[in-house]
Short mmCIF file of C-alpha atoms and ligand atoms in Angstrom, two decimals:
data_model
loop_
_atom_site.label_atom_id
_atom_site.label_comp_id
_atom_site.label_asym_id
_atom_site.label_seq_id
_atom_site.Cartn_x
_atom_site.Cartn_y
_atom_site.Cartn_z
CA UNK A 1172 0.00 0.00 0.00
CA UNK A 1173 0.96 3.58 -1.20
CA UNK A 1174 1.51 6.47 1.31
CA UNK A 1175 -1.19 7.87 2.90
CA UNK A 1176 -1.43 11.26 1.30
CA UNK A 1177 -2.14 14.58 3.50
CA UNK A 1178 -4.20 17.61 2.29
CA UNK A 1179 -4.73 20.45 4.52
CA UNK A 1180 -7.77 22.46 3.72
CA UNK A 1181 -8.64 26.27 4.66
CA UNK A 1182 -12.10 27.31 4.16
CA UNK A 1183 -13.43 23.56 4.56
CA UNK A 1184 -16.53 24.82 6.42
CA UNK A 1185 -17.36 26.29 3.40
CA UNK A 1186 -19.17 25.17 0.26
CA UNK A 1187 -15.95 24.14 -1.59
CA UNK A 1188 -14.25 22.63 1.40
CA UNK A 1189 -17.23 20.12 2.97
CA UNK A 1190 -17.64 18.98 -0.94
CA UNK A 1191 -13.88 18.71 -1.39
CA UNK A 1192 -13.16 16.79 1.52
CA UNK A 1193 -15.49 14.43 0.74
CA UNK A 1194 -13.84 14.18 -2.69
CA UNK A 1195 -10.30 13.45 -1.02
CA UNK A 1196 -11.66 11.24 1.65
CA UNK A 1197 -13.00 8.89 -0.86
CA UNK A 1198 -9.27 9.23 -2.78
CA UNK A 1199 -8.06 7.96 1.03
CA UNK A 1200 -6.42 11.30 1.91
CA UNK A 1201 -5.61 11.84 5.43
CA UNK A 1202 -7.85 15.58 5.59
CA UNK A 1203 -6.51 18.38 7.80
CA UNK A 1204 -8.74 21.86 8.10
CA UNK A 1205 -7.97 24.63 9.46
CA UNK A 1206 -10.74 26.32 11.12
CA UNK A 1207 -11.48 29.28 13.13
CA UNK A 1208 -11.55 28.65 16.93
CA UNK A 1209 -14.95 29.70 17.52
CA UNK A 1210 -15.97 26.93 14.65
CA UNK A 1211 -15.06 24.51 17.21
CA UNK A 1212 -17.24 26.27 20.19
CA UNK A 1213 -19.79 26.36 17.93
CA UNK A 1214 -19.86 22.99 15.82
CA UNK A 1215 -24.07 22.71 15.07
CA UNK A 1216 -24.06 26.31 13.38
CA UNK A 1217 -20.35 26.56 12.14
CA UNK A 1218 -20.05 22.81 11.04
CA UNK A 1219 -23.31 21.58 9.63
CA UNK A 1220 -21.81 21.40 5.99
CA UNK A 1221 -19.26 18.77 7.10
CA UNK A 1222 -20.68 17.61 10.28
CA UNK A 1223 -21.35 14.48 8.96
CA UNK A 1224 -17.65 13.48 8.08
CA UNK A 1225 -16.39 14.98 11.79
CA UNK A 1226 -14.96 11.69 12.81
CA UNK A 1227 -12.66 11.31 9.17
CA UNK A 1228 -11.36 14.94 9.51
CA UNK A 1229 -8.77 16.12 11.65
CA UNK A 1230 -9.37 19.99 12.73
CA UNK A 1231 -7.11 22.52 14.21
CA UNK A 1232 -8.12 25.88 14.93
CA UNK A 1233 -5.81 28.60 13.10
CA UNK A 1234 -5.88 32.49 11.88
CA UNK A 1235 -5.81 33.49 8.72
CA UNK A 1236 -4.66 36.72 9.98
CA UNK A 1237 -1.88 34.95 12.04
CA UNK A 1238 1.52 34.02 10.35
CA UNK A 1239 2.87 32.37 13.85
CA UNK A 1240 -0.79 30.47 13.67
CA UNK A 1241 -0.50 29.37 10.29
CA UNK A 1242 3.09 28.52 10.16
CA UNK A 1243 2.74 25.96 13.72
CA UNK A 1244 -0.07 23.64 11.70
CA UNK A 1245 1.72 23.64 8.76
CA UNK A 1246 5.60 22.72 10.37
CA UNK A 1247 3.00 20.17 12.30
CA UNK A 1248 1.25 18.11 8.98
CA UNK A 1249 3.89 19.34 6.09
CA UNK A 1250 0.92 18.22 4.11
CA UNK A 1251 1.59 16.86 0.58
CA UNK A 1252 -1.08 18.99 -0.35
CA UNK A 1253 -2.87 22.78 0.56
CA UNK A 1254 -6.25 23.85 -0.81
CA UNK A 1255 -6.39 27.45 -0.16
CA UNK A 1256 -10.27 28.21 0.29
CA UNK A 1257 -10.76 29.98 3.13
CA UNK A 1258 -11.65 34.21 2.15
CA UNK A 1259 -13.63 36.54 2.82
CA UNK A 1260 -16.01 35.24 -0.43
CA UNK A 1261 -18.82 37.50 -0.57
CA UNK A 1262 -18.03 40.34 -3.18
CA UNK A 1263 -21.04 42.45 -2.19
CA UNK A 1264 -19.49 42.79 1.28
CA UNK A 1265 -16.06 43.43 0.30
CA UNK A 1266 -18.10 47.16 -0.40
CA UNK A 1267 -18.82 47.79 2.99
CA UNK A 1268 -15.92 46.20 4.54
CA UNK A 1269 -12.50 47.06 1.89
CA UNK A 1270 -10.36 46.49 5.12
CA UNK A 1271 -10.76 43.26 6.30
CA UNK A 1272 -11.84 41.50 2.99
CA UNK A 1273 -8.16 42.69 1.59
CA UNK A 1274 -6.22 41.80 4.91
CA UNK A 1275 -7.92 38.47 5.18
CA UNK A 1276 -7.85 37.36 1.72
CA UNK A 1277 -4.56 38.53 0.94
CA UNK A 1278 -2.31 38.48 3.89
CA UNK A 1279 -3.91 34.91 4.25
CA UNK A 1280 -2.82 33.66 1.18
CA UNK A 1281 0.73 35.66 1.43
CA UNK A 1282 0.92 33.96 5.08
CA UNK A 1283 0.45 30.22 3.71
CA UNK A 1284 2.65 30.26 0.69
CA UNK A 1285 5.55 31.70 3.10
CA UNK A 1286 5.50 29.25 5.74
CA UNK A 1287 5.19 26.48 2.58
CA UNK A 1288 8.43 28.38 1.04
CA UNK A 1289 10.41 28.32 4.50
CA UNK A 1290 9.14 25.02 6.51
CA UNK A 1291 7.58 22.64 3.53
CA UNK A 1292 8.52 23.61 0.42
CA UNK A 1293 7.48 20.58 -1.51
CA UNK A 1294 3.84 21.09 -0.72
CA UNK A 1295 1.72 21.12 -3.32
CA UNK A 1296 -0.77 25.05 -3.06
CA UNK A 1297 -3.83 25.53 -4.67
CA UNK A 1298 -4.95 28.98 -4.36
CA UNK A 1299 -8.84 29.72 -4.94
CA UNK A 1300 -8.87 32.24 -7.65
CA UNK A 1301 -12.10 33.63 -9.13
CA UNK A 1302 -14.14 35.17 -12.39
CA UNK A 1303 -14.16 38.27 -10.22
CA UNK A 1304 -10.59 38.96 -11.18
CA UNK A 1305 -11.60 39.50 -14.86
CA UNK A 1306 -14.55 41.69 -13.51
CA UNK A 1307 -15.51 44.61 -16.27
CA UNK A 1308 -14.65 42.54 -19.50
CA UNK A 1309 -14.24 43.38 -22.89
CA UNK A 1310 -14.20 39.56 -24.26
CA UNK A 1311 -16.91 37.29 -24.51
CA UNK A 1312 -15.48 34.70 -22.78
CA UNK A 1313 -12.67 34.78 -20.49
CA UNK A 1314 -9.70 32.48 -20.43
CA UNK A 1315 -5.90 32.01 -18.88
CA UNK A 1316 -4.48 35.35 -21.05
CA UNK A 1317 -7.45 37.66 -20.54
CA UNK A 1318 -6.58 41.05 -18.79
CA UNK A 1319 -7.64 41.14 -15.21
CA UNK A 1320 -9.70 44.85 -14.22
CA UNK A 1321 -11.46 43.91 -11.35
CA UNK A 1322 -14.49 45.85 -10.00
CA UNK A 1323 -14.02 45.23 -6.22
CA UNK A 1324 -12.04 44.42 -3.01
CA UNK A 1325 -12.75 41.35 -3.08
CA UNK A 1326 -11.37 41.11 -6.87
CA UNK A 1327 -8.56 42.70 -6.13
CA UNK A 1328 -7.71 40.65 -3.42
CA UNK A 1329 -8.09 37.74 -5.29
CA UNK A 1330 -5.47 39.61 -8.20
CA UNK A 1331 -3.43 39.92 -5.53
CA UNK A 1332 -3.88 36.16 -4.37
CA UNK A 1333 -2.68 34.94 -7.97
CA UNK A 1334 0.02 37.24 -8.31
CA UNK A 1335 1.62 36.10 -5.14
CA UNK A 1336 0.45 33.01 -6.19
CA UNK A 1337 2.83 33.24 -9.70
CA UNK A 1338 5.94 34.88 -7.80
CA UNK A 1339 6.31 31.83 -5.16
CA UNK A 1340 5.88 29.51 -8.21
CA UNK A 1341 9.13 31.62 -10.45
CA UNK A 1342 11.03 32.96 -7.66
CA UNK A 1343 11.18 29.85 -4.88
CA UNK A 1344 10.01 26.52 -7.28
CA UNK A 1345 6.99 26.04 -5.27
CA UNK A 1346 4.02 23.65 -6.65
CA UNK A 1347 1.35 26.41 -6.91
CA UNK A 1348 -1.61 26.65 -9.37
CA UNK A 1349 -4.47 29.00 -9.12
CA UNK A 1350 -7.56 27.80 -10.26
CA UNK A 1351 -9.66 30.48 -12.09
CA UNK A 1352 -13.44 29.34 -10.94
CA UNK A 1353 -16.56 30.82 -12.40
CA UNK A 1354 -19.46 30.51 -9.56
CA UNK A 1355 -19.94 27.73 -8.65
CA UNK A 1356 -23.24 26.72 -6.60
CA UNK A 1357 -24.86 23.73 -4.64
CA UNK A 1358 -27.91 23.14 -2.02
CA UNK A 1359 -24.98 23.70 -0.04
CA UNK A 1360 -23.97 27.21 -0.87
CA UNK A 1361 -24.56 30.56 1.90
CA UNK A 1362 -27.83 31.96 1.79
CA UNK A 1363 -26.58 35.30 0.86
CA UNK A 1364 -25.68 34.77 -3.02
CA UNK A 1365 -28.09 35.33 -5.41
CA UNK A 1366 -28.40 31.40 -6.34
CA UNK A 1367 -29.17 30.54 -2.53
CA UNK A 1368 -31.18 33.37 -1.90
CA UNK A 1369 -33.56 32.61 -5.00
CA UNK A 1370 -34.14 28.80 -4.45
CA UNK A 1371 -34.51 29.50 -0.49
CA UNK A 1372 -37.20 31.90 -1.24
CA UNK A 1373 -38.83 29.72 -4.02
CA UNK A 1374 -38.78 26.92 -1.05
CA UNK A 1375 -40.65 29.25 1.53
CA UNK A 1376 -42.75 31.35 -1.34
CA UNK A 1377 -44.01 27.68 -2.48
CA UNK A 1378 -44.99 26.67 1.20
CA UNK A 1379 -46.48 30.05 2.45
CA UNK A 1380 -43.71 31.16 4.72
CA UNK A 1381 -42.53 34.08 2.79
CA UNK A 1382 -44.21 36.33 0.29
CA UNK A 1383 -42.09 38.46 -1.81
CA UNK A 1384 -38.40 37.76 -3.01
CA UNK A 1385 -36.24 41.30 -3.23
CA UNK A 1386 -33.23 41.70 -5.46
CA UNK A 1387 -30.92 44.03 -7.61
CA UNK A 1388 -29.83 43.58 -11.07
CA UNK A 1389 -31.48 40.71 -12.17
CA UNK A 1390 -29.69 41.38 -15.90
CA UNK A 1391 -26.23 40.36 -14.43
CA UNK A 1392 -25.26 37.19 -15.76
CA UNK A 1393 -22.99 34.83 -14.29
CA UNK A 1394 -21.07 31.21 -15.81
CA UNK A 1395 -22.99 28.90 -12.97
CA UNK A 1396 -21.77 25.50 -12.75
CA UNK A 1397 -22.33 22.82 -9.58
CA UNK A 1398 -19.24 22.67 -6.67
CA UNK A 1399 -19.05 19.26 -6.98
CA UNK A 1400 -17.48 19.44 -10.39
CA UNK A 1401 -15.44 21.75 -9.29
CA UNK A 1402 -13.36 20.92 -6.49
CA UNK A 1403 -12.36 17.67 -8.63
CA UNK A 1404 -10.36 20.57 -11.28
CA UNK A 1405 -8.75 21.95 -7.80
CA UNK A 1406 -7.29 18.19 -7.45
CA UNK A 1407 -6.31 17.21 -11.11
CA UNK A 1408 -4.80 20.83 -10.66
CA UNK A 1409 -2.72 19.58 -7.86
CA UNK A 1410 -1.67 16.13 -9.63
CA UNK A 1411 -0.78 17.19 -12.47
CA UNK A 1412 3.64 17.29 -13.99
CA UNK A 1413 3.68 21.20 -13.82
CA UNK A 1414 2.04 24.32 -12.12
CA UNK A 1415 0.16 26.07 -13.80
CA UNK A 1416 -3.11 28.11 -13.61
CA UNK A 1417 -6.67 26.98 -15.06
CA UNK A 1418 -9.83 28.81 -16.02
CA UNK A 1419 -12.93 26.53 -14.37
CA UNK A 1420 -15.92 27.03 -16.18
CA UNK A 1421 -19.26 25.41 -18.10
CA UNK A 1422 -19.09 27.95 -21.12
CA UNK A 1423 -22.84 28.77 -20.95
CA UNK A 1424 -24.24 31.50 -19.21
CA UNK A 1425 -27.40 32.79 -17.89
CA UNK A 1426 -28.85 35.59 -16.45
CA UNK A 1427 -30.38 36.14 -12.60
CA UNK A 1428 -34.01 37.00 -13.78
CA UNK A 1429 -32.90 33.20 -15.68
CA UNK A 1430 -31.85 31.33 -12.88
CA UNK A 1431 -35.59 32.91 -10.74
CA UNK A 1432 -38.04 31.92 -13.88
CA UNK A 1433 -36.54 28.47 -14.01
CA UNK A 1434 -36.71 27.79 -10.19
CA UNK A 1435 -40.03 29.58 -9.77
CA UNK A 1436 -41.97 27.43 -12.89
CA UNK A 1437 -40.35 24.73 -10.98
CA UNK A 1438 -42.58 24.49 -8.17
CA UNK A 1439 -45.53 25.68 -11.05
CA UNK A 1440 -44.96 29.75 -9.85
CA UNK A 1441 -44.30 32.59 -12.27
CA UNK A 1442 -41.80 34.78 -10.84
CA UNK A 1443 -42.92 37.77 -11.89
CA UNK A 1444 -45.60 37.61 -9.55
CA UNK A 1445 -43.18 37.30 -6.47
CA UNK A 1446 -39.59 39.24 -7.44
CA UNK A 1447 -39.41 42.69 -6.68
CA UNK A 1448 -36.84 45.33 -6.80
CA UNK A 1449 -34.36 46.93 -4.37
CA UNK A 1450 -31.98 49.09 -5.38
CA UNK A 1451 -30.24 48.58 -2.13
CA UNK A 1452 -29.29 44.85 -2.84
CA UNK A 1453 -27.06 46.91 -6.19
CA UNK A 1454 -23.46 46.98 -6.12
CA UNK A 1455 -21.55 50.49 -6.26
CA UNK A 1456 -19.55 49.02 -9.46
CA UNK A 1457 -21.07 45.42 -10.68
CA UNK A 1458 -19.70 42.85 -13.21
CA UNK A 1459 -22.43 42.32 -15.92
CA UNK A 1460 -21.24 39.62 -17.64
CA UNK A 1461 -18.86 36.71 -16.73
CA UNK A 1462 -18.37 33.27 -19.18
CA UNK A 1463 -15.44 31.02 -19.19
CA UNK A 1464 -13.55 29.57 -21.96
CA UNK A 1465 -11.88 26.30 -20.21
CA UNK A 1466 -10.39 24.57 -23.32
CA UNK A 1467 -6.85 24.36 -21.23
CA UNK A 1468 -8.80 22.33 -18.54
CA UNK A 1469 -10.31 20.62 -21.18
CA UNK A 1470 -6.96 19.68 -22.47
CA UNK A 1471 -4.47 19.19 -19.90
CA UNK A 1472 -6.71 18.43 -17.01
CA UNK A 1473 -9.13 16.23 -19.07
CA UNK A 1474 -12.07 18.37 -16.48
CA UNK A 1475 -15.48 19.13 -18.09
CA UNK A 1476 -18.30 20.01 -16.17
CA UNK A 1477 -20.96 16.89 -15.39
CA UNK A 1478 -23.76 19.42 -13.92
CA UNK A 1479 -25.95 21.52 -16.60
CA UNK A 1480 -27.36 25.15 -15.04
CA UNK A 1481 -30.88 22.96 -15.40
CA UNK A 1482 -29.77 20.84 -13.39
CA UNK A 1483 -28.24 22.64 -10.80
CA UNK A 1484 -31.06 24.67 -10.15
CA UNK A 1485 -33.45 22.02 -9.92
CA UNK A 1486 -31.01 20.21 -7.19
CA UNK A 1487 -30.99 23.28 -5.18
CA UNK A 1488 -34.78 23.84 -5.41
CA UNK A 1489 -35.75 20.28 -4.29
CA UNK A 1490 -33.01 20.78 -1.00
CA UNK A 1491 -34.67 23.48 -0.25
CA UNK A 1492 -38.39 22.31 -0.44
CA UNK A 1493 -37.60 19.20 1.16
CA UNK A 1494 -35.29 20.68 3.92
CA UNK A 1495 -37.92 24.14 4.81
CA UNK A 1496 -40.67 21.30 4.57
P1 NAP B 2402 -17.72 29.98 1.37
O1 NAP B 2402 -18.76 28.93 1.38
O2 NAP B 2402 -18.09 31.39 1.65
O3 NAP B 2402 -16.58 29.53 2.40
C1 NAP B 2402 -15.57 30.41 2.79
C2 NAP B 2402 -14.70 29.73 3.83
O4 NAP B 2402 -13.67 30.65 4.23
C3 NAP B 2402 -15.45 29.30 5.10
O5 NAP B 2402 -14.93 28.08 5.53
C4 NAP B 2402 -15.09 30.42 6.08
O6 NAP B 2402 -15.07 30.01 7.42
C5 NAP B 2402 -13.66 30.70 5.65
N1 NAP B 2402 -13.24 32.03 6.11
C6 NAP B 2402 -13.76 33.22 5.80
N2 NAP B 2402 -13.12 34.20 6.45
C7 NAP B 2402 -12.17 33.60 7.21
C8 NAP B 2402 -11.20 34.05 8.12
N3 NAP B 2402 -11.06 35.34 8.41
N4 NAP B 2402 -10.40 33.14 8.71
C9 NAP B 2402 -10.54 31.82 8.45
N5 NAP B 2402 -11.44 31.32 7.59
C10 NAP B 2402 -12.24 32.20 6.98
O7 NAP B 2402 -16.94 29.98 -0.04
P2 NAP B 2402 -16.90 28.89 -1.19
O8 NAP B 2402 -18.02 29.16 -2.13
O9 NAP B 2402 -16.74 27.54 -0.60
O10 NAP B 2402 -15.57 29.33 -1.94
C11 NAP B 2402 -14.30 28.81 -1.56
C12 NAP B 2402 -13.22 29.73 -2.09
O11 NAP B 2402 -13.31 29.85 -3.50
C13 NAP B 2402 -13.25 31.15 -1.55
O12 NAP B 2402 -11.91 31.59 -1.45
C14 NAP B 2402 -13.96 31.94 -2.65
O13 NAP B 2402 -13.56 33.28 -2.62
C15 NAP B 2402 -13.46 31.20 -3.87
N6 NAP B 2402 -14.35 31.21 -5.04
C16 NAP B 2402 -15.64 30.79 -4.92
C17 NAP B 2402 -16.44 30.74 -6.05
C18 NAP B 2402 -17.87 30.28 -5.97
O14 NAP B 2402 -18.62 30.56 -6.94
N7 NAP B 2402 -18.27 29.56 -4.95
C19 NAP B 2402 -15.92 31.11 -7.30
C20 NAP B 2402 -14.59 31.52 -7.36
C21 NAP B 2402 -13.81 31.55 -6.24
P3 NAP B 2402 -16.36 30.23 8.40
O15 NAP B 2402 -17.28 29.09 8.08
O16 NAP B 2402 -15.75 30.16 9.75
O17 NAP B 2402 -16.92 31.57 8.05
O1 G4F B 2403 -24.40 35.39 -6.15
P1 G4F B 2403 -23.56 36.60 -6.12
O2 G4F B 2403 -23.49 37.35 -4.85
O3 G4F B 2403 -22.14 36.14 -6.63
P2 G4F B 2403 -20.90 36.94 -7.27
O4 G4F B 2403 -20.88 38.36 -6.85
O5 G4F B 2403 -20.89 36.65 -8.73
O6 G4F B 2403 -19.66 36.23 -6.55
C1 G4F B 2403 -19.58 34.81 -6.45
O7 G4F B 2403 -18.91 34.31 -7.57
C2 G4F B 2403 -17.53 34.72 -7.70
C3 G4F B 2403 -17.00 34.09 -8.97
O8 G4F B 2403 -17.28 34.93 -10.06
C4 G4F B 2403 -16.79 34.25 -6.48
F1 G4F B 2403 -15.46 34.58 -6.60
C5 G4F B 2403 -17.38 34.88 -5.23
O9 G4F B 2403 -16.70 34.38 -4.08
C6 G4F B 2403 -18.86 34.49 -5.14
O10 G4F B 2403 -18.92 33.10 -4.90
O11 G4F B 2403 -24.06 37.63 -7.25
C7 G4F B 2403 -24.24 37.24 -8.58
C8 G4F B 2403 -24.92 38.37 -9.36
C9 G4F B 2403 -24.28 39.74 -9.16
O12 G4F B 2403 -24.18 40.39 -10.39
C10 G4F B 2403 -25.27 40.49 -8.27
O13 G4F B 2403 -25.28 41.91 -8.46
O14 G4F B 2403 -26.26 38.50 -8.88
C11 G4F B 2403 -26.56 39.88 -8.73
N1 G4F B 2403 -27.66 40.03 -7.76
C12 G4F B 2403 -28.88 40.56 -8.04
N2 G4F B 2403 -29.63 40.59 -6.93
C13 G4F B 2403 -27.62 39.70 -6.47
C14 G4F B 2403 -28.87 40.05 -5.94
N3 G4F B 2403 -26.65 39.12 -5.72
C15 G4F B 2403 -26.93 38.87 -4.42
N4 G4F B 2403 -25.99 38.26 -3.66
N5 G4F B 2403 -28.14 39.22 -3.84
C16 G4F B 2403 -29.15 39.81 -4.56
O15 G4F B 2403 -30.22 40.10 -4.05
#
């Protein structure tokens, strides 16, 4: 038998990280996360999307805004492998809170791929990159040479993220790839993006707990594919002969007032009826369009997406019935 391999994940409380450790359990990886310390005071609200693979996972509390923190766990597991997931992820936050989205998400990532450089330098780093870093584009779809012009903190921090990302690959050797991920949703995603928000609503419209569904530009379009397929292209990322840095995509997009028709006629509603407008929910500068162009993954990873945006949205419609029911 092989050596058992070890991946330490940041961010697994999150949508990518419960679906990615299941992913790498079943691949017989030994799973490390690193998790806040009041996740672990707090495991029935902070840990319900991986509370049922608690006993496989082995947790240590950690900072992203702590170097000393950071560098202890990783001198500790020298994992053979980091997923960097753990951000500040929600963009329309990163307007009313520059500061902390910009220190968290890019000190974090500085902080991880310096104590890899000086204490375990032949870990593997995958750093969660994002659509958001192309933000305001002039192409119609958007692949591994398109200019970045990002529209927000939280873009920018990501640009930042990469670029740090790209200097610890040239100047030190390290194994690091960024992976370049359109959204990416699931019945598992936070209630506060606009996928969530719609099919949670839909859910409590259908059964008579809620009445009217409020949102902002509904003409924004987004590249929506499912997490699962996703956090398999972080892996093949991470296994593959060189670094290197993928666009993660489905190549179709849709718009919001798209993604609300289809789940509303799902449950035989017209959404017209129930959305409503509030200019508070828009963004001071927005990203209209985002669609990905992932021939590379197609080629080198051998990745395509499994999940169609039909699909997806009738998976996260059906959680949410069956789970507000
Ligand atoms: P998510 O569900 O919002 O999860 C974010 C994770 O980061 C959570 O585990 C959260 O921990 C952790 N985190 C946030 N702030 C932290 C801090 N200060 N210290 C330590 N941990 C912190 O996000 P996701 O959808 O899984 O996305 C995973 C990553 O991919 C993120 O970096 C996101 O920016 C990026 N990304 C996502 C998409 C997408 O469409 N989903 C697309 C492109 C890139 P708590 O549970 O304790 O809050
Ligand atoms: O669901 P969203 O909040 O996701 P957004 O801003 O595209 O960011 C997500 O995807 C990125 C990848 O491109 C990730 F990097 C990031 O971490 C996150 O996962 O908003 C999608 C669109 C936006 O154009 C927004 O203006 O929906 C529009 N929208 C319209 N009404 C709304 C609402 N968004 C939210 N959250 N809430 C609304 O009521």
């Amino acid at each position: 038998m092989g050596k058992i391999k070890k991946a330490l994940i940041t961010g697994i409380t999150g949508q990518d990280g419960s679906y990615l450790s299941e992913f790498l359990l079943k691949k017989k990886y030994q799973v490390y996360g690193l998790v806040r310390r009041i996740a672990l005071e707090d495991e029935t609200h902070r840990l319900w999307r991986i509370k049922h693979l608690l006993n496989k996972l082995k947790l240590s509390s950690a900072s992203l805004e702590s170097y000393a923190s950071i560098v202890k766990i990783i001198q500790k597991i020298k994992p053979d492998e980091i997923y960097h997931l753990g951000a500040q992820s929600y963009v329309a936050y990163s307007f009313e809170d520059e500061f902390s989205t910009l220190n968290t998400n890019i000190n974090g990532t500085h902080y991880i791929l310096s104590a890899i450089k000086d204490f375990s330098p032949k870990t593997r780093f995958y750093f969660a990159g994002s659509s958001e870093m192309f933000g305001k584009v002039n192409k119609n779809r958007q692949d591994e040479k398109t200019r970045f012009n990002p529209r927000s903190a939280y873009g920018i921090s990501k640009v930042a993220g990469f670029e740090l990302t790209k200097n610890y690959r040239e100047a030190y050797n390290i194994f690091a790839c960024t992976g370049i991920l359109f959204n990416h949703e699931s019945p598992r995603r936070g209630f506060e993006f606009v996928t969530r928000k719609i099919t949670s609503s839909v859910a409590k419209i259908k059964l008579g707990n809620q009445k009217k569904l409020f949102l902002g530009n509904i003409s924004a379009k987004r590249d929506w594919g499912h997490s699962k397929d996703y956090v398999k292209a972080m892996w093949l990322m991470l296994q593959q002969k060189k670094p290197s840095d993928f666009v993660i995509g489905t190549g179709k997009m849709h718009s919001v007032k798209d993604f609300a028709k289809l789940a509303f006629s799902l449950v035989g509603l017209d959404y017209k009826k129930y959305v409503k407008f509030n200019k508070a929910l828009l963004r001071p500068a927005e990203v209209d369009t985002l669609r990905a162009n992932y021939n590379k993954a197609k080629k080198i990873l051998k990745w395509k997406p499994t999940i169609n945006f039909n699909q997806l949205v009738r998976e996260m419609v059906n959680s949410d019935l069956k789970s507000f029911k």
